[in-house]
Tab-separated table of C-alpha atoms and ligand atoms in Angstrom:
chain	number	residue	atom	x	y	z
A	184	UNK	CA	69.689	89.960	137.505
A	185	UNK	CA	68.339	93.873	137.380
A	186	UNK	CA	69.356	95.538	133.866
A	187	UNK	CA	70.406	99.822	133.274
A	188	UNK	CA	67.242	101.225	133.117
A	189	UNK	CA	66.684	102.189	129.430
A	190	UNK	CA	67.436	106.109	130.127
A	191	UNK	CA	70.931	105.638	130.917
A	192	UNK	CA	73.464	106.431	128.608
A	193	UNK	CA	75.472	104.023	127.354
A	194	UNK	CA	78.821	103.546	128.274
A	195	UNK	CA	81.531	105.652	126.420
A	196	UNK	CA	83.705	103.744	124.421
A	197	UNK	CA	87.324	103.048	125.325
A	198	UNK	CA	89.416	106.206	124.131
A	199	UNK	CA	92.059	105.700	121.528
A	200	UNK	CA	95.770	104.701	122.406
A	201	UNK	CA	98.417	108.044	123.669
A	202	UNK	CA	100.938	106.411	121.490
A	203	UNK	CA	98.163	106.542	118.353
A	204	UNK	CA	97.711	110.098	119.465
A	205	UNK	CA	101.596	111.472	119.621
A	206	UNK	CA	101.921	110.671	115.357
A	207	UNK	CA	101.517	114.174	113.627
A	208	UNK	CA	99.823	113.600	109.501
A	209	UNK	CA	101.968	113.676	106.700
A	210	UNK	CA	101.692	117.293	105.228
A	211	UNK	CA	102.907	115.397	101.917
A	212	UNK	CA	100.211	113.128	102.286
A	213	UNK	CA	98.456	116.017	102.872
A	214	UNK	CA	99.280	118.058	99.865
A	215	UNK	CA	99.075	115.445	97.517
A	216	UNK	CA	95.444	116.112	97.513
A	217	UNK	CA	95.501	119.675	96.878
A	218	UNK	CA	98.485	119.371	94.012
A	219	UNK	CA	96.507	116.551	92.401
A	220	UNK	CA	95.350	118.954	89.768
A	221	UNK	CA	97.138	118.505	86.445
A	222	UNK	CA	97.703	122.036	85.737
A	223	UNK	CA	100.143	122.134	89.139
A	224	UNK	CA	103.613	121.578	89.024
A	225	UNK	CA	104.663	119.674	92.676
A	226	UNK	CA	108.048	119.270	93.943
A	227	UNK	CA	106.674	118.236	97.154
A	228	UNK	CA	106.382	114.529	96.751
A	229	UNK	CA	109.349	112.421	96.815
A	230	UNK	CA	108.252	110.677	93.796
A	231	UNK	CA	110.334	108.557	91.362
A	232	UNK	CA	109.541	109.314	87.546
A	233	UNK	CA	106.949	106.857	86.284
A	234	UNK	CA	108.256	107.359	82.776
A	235	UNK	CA	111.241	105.515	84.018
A	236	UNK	CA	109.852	102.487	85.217
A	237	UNK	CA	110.645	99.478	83.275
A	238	UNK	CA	107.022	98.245	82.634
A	239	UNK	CA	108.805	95.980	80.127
A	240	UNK	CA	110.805	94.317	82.145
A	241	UNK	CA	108.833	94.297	85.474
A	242	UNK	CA	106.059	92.285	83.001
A	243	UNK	CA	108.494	89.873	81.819
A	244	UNK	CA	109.732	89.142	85.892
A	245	UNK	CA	106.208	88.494	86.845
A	246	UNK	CA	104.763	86.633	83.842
A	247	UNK	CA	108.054	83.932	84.316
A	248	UNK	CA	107.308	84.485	88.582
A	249	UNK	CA	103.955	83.061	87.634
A	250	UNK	CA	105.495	79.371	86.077
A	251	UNK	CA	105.874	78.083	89.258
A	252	UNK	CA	102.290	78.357	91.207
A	253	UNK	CA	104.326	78.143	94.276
A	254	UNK	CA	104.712	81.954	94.203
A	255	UNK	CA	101.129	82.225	95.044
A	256	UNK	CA	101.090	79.796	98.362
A	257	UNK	CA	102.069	80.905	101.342
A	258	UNK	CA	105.739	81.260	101.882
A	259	UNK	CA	108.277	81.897	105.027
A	260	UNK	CA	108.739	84.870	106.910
A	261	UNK	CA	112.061	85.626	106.111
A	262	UNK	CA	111.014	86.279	102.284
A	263	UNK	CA	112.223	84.165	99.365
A	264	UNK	CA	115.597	82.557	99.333
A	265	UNK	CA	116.371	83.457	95.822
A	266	UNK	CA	115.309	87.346	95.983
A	267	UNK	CA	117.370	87.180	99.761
A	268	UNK	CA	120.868	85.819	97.625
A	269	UNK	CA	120.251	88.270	95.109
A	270	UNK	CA	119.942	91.443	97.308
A	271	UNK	CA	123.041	89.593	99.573
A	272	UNK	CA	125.464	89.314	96.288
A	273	UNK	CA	124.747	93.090	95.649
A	274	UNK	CA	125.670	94.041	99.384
A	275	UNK	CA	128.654	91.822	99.028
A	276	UNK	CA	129.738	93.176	95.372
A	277	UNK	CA	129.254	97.099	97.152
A	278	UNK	CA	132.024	95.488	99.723
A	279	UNK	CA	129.550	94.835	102.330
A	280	UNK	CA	130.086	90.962	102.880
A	281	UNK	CA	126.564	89.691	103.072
A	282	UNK	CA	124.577	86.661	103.634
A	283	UNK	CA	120.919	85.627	102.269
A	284	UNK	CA	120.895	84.404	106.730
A	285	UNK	CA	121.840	88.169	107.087
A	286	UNK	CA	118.679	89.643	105.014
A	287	UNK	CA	114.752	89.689	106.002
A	288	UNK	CA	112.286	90.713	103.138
A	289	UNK	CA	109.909	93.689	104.376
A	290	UNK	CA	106.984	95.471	102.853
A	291	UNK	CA	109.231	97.890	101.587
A	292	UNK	CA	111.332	99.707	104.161
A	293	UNK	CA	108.657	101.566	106.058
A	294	UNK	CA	107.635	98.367	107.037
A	295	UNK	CA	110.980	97.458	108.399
A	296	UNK	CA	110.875	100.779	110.385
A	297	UNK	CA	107.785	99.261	112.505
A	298	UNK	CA	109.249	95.758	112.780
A	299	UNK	CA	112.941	97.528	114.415
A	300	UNK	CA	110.629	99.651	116.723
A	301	UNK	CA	108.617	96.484	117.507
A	302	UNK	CA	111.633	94.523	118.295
A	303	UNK	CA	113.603	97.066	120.058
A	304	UNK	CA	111.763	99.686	121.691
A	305	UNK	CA	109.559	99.613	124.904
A	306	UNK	CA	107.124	102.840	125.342
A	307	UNK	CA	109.595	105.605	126.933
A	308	UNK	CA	112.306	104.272	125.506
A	309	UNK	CA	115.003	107.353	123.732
A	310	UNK	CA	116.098	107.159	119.930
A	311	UNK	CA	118.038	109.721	118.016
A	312	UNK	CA	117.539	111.438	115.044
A	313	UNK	CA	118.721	113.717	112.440
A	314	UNK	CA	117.183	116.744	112.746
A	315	UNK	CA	116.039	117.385	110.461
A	316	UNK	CA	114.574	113.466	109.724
A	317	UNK	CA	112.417	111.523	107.300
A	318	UNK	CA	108.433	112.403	108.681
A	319	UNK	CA	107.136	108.687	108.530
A	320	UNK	CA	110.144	107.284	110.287
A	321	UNK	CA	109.313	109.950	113.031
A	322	UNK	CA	105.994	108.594	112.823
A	323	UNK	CA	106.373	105.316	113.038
A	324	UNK	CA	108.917	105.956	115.941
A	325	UNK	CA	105.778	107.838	118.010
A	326	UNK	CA	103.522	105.459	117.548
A	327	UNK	CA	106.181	103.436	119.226
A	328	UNK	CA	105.668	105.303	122.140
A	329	UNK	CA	109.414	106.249	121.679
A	330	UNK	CA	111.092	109.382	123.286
A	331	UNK	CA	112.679	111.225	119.710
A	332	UNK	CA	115.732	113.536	120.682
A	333	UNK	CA	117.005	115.430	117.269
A	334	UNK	CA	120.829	115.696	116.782
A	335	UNK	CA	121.282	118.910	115.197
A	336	UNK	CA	123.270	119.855	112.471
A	337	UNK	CA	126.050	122.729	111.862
A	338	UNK	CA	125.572	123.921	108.504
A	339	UNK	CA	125.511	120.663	106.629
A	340	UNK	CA	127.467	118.425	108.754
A	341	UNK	CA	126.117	116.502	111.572
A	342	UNK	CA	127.112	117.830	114.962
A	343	UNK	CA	129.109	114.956	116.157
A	344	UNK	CA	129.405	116.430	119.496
A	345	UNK	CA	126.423	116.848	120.164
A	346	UNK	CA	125.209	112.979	118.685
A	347	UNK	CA	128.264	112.232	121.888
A	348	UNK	CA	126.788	114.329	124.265
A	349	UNK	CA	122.966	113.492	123.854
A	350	UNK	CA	124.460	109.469	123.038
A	351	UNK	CA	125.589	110.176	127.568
A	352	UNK	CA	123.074	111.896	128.853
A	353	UNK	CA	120.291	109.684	127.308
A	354	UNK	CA	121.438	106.333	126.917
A	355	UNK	CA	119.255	105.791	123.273
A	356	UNK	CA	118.357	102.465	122.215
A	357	UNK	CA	119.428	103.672	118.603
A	358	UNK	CA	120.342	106.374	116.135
A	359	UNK	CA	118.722	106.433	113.471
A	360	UNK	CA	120.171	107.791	109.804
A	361	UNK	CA	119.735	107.827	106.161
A	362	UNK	CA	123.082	108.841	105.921
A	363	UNK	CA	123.093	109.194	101.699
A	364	UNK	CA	121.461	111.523	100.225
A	365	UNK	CA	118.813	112.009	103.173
A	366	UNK	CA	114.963	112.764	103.018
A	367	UNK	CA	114.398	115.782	103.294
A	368	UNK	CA	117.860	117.082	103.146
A	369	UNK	CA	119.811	115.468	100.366
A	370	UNK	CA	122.648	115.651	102.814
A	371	UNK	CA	125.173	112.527	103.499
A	372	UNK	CA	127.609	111.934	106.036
A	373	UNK	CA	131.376	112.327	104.370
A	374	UNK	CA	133.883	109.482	105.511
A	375	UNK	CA	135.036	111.303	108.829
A	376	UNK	CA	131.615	111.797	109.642
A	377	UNK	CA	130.817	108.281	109.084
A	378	UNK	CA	133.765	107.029	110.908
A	379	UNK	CA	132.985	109.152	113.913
A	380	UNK	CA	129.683	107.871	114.042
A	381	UNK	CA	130.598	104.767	114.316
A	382	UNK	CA	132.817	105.341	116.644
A	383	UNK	CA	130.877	107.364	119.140
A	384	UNK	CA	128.020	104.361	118.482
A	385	UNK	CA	130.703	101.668	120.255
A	386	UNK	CA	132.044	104.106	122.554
A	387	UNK	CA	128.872	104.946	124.059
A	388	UNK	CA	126.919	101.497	123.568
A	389	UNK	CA	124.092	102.131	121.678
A	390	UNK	CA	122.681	100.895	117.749
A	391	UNK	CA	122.713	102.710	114.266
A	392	UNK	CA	119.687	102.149	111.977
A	393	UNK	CA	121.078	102.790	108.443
A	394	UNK	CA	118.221	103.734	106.560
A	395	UNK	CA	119.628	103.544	102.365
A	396	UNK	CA	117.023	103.703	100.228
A	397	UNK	CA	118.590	106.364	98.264
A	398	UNK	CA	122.389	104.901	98.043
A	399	UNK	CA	122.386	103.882	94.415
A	400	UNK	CA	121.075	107.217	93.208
A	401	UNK	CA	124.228	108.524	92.828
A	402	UNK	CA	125.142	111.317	90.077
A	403	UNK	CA	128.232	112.741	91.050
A	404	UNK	CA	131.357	112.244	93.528
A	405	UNK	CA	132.155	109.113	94.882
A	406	UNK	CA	130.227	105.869	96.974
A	407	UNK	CA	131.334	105.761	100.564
A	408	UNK	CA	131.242	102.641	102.768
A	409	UNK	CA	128.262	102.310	104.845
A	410	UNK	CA	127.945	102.469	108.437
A	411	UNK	CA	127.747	98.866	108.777
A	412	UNK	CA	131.136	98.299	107.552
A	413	UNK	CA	132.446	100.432	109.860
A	414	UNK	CA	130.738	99.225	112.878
A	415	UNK	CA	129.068	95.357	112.096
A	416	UNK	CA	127.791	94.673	115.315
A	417	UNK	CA	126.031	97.866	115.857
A	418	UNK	CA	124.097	98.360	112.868
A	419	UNK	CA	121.109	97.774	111.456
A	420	UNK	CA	121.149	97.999	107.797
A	421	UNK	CA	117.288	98.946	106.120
A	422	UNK	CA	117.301	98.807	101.804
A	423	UNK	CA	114.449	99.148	99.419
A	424	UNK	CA	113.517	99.084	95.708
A	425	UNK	CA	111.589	101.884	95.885
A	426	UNK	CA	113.562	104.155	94.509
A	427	UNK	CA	115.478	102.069	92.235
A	428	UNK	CA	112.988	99.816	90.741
A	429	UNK	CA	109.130	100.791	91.981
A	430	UNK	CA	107.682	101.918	94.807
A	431	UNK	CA	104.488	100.385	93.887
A	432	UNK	CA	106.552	96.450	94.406
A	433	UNK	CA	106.719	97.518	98.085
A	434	UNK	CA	109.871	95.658	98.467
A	435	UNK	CA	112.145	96.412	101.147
A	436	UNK	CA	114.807	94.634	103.746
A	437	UNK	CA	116.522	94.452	106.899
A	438	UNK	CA	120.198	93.403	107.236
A	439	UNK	CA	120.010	92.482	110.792
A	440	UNK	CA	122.306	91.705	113.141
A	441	UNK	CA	122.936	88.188	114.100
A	442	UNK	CA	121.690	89.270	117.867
A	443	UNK	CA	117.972	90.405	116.663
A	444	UNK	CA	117.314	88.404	113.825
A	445	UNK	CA	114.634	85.806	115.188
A	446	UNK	CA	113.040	88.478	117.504
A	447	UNK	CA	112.876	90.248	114.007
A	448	UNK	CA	111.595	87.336	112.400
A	449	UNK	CA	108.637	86.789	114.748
A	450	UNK	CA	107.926	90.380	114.454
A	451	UNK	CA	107.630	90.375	110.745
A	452	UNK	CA	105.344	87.140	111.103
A	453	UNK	CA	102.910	89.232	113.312
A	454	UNK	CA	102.907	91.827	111.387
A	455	UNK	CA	101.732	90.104	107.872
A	456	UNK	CA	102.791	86.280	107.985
A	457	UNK	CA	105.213	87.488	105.053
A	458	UNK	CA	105.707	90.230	101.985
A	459	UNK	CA	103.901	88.878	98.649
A	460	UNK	CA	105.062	85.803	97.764
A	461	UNK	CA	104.072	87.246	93.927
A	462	UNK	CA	106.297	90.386	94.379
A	463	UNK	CA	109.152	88.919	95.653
A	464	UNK	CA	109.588	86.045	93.099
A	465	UNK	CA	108.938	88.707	90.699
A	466	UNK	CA	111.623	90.961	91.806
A	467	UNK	CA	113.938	87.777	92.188
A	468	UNK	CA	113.135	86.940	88.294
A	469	UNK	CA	113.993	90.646	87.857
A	470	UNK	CA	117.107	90.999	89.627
A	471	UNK	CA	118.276	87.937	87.427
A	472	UNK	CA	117.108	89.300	84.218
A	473	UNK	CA	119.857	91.894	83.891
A	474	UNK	CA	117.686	94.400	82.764
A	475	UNK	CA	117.923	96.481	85.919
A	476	UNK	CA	121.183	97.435	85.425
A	477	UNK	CA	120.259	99.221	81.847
A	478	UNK	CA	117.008	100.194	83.709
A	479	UNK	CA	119.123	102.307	86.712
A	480	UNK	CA	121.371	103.680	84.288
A	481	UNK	CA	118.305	105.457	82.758
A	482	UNK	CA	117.045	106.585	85.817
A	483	UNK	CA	120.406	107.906	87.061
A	484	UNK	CA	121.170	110.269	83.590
A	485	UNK	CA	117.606	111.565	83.674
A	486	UNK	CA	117.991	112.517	87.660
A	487	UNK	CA	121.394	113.928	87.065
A	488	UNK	CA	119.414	116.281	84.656
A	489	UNK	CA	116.854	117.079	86.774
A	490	UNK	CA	119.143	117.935	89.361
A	491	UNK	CA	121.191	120.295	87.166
A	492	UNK	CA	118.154	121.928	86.128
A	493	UNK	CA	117.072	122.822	89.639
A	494	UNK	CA	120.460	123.829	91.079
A	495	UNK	CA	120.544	126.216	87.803
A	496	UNK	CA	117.576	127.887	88.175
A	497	UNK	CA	117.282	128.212	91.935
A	498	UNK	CA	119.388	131.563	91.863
A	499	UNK	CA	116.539	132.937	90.000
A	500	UNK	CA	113.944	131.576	91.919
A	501	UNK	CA	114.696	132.097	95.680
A	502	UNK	CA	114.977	135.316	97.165
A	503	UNK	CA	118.456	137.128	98.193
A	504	UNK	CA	119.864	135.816	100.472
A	505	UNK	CA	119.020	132.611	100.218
A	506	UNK	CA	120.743	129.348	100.862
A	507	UNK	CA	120.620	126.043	99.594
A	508	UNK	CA	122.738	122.810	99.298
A	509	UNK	CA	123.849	121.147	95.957
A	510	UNK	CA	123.624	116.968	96.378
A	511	UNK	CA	125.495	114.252	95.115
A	512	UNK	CA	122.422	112.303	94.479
A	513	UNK	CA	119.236	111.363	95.685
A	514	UNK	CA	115.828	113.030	95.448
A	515	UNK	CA	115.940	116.348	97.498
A	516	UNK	CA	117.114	119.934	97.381
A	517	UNK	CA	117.271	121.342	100.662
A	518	UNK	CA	116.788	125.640	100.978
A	519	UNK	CA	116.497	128.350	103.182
A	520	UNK	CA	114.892	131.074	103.051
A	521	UNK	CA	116.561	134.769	104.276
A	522	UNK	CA	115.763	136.013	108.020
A	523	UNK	CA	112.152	136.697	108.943
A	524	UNK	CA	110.338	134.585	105.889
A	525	UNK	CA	108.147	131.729	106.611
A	526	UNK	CA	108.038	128.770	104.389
A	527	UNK	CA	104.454	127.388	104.979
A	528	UNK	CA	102.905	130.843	104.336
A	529	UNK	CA	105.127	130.898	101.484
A	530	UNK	CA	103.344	127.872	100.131
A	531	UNK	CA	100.082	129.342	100.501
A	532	UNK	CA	100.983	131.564	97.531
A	533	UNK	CA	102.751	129.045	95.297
A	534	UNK	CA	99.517	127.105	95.318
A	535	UNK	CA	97.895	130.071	94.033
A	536	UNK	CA	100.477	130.329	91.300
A	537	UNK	CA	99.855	125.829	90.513
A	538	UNK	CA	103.402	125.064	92.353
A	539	UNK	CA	104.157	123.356	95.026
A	540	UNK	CA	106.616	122.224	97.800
A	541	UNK	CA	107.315	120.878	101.315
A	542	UNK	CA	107.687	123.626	103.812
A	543	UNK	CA	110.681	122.112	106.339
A	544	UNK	CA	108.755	122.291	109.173
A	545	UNK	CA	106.795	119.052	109.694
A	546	UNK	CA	110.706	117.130	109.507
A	547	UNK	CA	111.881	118.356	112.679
A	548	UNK	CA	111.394	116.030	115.650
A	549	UNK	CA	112.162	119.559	118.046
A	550	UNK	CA	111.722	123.165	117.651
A	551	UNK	CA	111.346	123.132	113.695
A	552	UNK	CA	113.029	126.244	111.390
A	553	UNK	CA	110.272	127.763	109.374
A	554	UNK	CA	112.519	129.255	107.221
A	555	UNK	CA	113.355	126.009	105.392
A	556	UNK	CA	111.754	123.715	102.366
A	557	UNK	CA	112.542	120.520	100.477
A	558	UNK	CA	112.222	120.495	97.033
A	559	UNK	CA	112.042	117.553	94.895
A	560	UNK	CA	113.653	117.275	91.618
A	561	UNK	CA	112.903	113.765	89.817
A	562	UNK	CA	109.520	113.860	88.652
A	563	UNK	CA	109.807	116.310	85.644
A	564	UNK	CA	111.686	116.625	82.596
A	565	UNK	CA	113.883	119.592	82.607
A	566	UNK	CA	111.690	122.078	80.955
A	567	UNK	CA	108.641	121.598	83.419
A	568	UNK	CA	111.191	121.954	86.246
A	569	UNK	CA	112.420	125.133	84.919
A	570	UNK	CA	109.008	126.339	84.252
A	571	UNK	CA	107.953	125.276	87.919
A	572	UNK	CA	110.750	127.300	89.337
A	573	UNK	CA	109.516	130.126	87.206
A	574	UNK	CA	106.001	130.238	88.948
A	575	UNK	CA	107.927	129.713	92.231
A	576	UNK	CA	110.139	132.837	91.225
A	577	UNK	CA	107.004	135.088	90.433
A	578	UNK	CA	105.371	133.962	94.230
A	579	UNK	CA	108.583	135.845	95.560
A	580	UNK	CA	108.345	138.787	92.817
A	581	UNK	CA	110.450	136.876	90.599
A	582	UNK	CA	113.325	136.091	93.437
A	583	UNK	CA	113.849	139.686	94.016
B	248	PMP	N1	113.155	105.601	104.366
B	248	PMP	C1	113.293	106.791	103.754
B	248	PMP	C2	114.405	107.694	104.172
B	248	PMP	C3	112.404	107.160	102.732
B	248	PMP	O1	112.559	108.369	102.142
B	248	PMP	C4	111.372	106.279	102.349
B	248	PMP	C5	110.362	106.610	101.268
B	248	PMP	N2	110.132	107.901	100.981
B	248	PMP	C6	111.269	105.054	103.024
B	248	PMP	C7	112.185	104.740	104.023
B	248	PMP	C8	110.180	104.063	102.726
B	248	PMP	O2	110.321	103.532	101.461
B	248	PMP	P1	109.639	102.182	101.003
B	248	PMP	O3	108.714	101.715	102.073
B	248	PMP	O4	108.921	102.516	99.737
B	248	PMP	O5	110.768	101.223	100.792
């Protein structure tokens, strides 16, 4: 057998996937490392206060989680039975009949993201989205190998005929919403909206993934039935903690339909066996406890706050001419900035002035509108949002 003579160059090594290639970075990833810096004031990230969190109570759940060692063995794929009722009798009590069969435990909801691409997408498949859409969903979607197609929206409503007319001419596997409260937007779909989405969803043949991470934040108006209830057989239901509990728990779920729910199933297995046996029985022990209830209402007066805060001072801060939406709930303010301004080279000189946020941009799956930002009002008190806004104010000469 004759060997390369030693001069030759080795082989190159096997290039990287397209798919792996087609997912842009997170600029909030991104610029979390330059607004790390204590002295800057960041409504970029979508984070939840930490102040907020019940350490108490979170301690409690996983010191009685740890009486039974069985919460450190390896457990099904489906998640724990107990934490699976729980998060079923609050679906149920918010007039979604729900059982635990109905639920699958995720590593939080991102992870439930992959595991619905996994089980229903083939590379070249088309989705829709909102445009524009939460960045790691779009993500996750490309490294999918999925075809995105943004449904645009007319001021701040969806444009249901145009979620009709793309639903025709591309056939999509699914659209996919976070129709409360949305990231980046703060927008939700109002009842007609909601009902016509549904609608259009059975007329045309094709799934909703109900993304509702934010649904409990609530401050103001009233709760609207979700898509599911509207349309059972055609959606995909995705919760999480996250936002109401701790991200850091990573606990999330799918309410499947009855249709997906073992390809689902072997999905998750592939993916990690199952979530944390630890974090589940501790959020089980939690939900029981009774101290999340207390815990929310905490969360939702100090957000309410922080939300009034913003939406008073943001006449100050933007320029003329300006436009921005006031939400019910949720994380997110969403502006725009007059004709001709750029948000991104806006940023540029907030970060000189130790403030930050997300230019719009990176959240459109199409042509993106650089006029537009996100701006995140739960992480600080009142006072450090208003000063924030200040500094923001003086990057556009004080908003005039
Ligand atoms: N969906 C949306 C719309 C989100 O904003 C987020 C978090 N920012 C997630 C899903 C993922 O949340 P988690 O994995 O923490 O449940």
């Amino acid at each position: 057998m004759s060997t390369a003579p030693s001069s030759t160059a080795p082989p190159r090594l096997p290039s990287r996937s397209q798919r792996s290639g087609s997912a842009k970075t997170s600029p909030v990833r991104d610029l979390l490392a330059l607004t790390e810096r204590p002295e800057v004031i960041s409504f970029a990230g979508g984070l939840p206060a930490p102040e907020l969190f019940d350490v108490e109570g979170i301690r409690a759940a996983f010191d009685a989680a740890l009486d039974s060692p069985g919460v450190l063995q390896y457990s099904t794929s489906e998640g724990d039975p107990k934490l699976r009722e729980e998060v079923a009798r609050r679906y149920t009590a918010d007039g979604l009949p729900t059982t635990a069969s109905d639920l699958i435990i995720t590593t939080g909801s991102q992870q439930a993201l992959g595991l619905i691409s996994t089980t229903l997408l083939d590379p070249g498949d088309t989705i829709l989205v909102e445009e524009p859409c939460y960045l790691a969903a779009l993500q996750t979607f490309a490294l999918a190998g999925a075809r995105v197609v943004g449904v645009p929206y007319v001021g701040d409503d969806l444009d249901l005929e145009a979620l009709e007319r793309l639903a025709v001419e591309h056939h999509p596997k699914f659209f996919y919403t976070v129709p409360t409260f949305q990231n980046p937007t703060g927008r939700t779909h109002d009842l007609e909206a909601r009902r016509a989405i549904a609608a259009i969803a059975q007329r045309r043949g094709f799934r909703i993934v109900e993304d509702e991470p934010y649904r409990q934040l609530r401050y103001s108006g009233d709760a609207l039935p979700s898509l599911a209830e509207l349309a059972p057989d055609h959606v995909i239901g995705l919760g999480s903690f996250s936002k109401v509990i701790a991200p850091g728990l990573r606990i999330g779920w799918i309410r499947t339909t009855a249709d997906i729910h073992s390809s689902v199933t072997i999905a998750k297995q592939a993916a990690d066996l199952h979530t944390s046996t630890i974090d589940q029985a501790a959020a089980a022990h939690y939900l029981v406890s009774g101290r999340g209830e207390p815990a929310l209402a905490r969360i939702l007066a100090a957000y309410a706050a922080r939300r009034d805060a913003m939406l008073q001072a943001l006449p100050s801060t933007l320029p003329d001419g300006s436009t921005w939406n006031r939400p019910d709930g949720g994380m997110f303010v969403w502006a725009r900035l007059p004709e001709g301004m750029d948000a991104t080279s806006s940023l540029a000189s907030a970060l000189t002035r130790d403030v930050a946020f997300v230019p719009g941009s990176s959240f459109f799956s199409g042509r993106p509108d650089a006029r537009t930002l996100r701006l995140s009002f739960t992480t600080y008190s009142p006072a450090r949002i208003r000063e924030g806004l200040s500094r923001l104010g003086a990057t556009w000469g004080a908003g005039r």
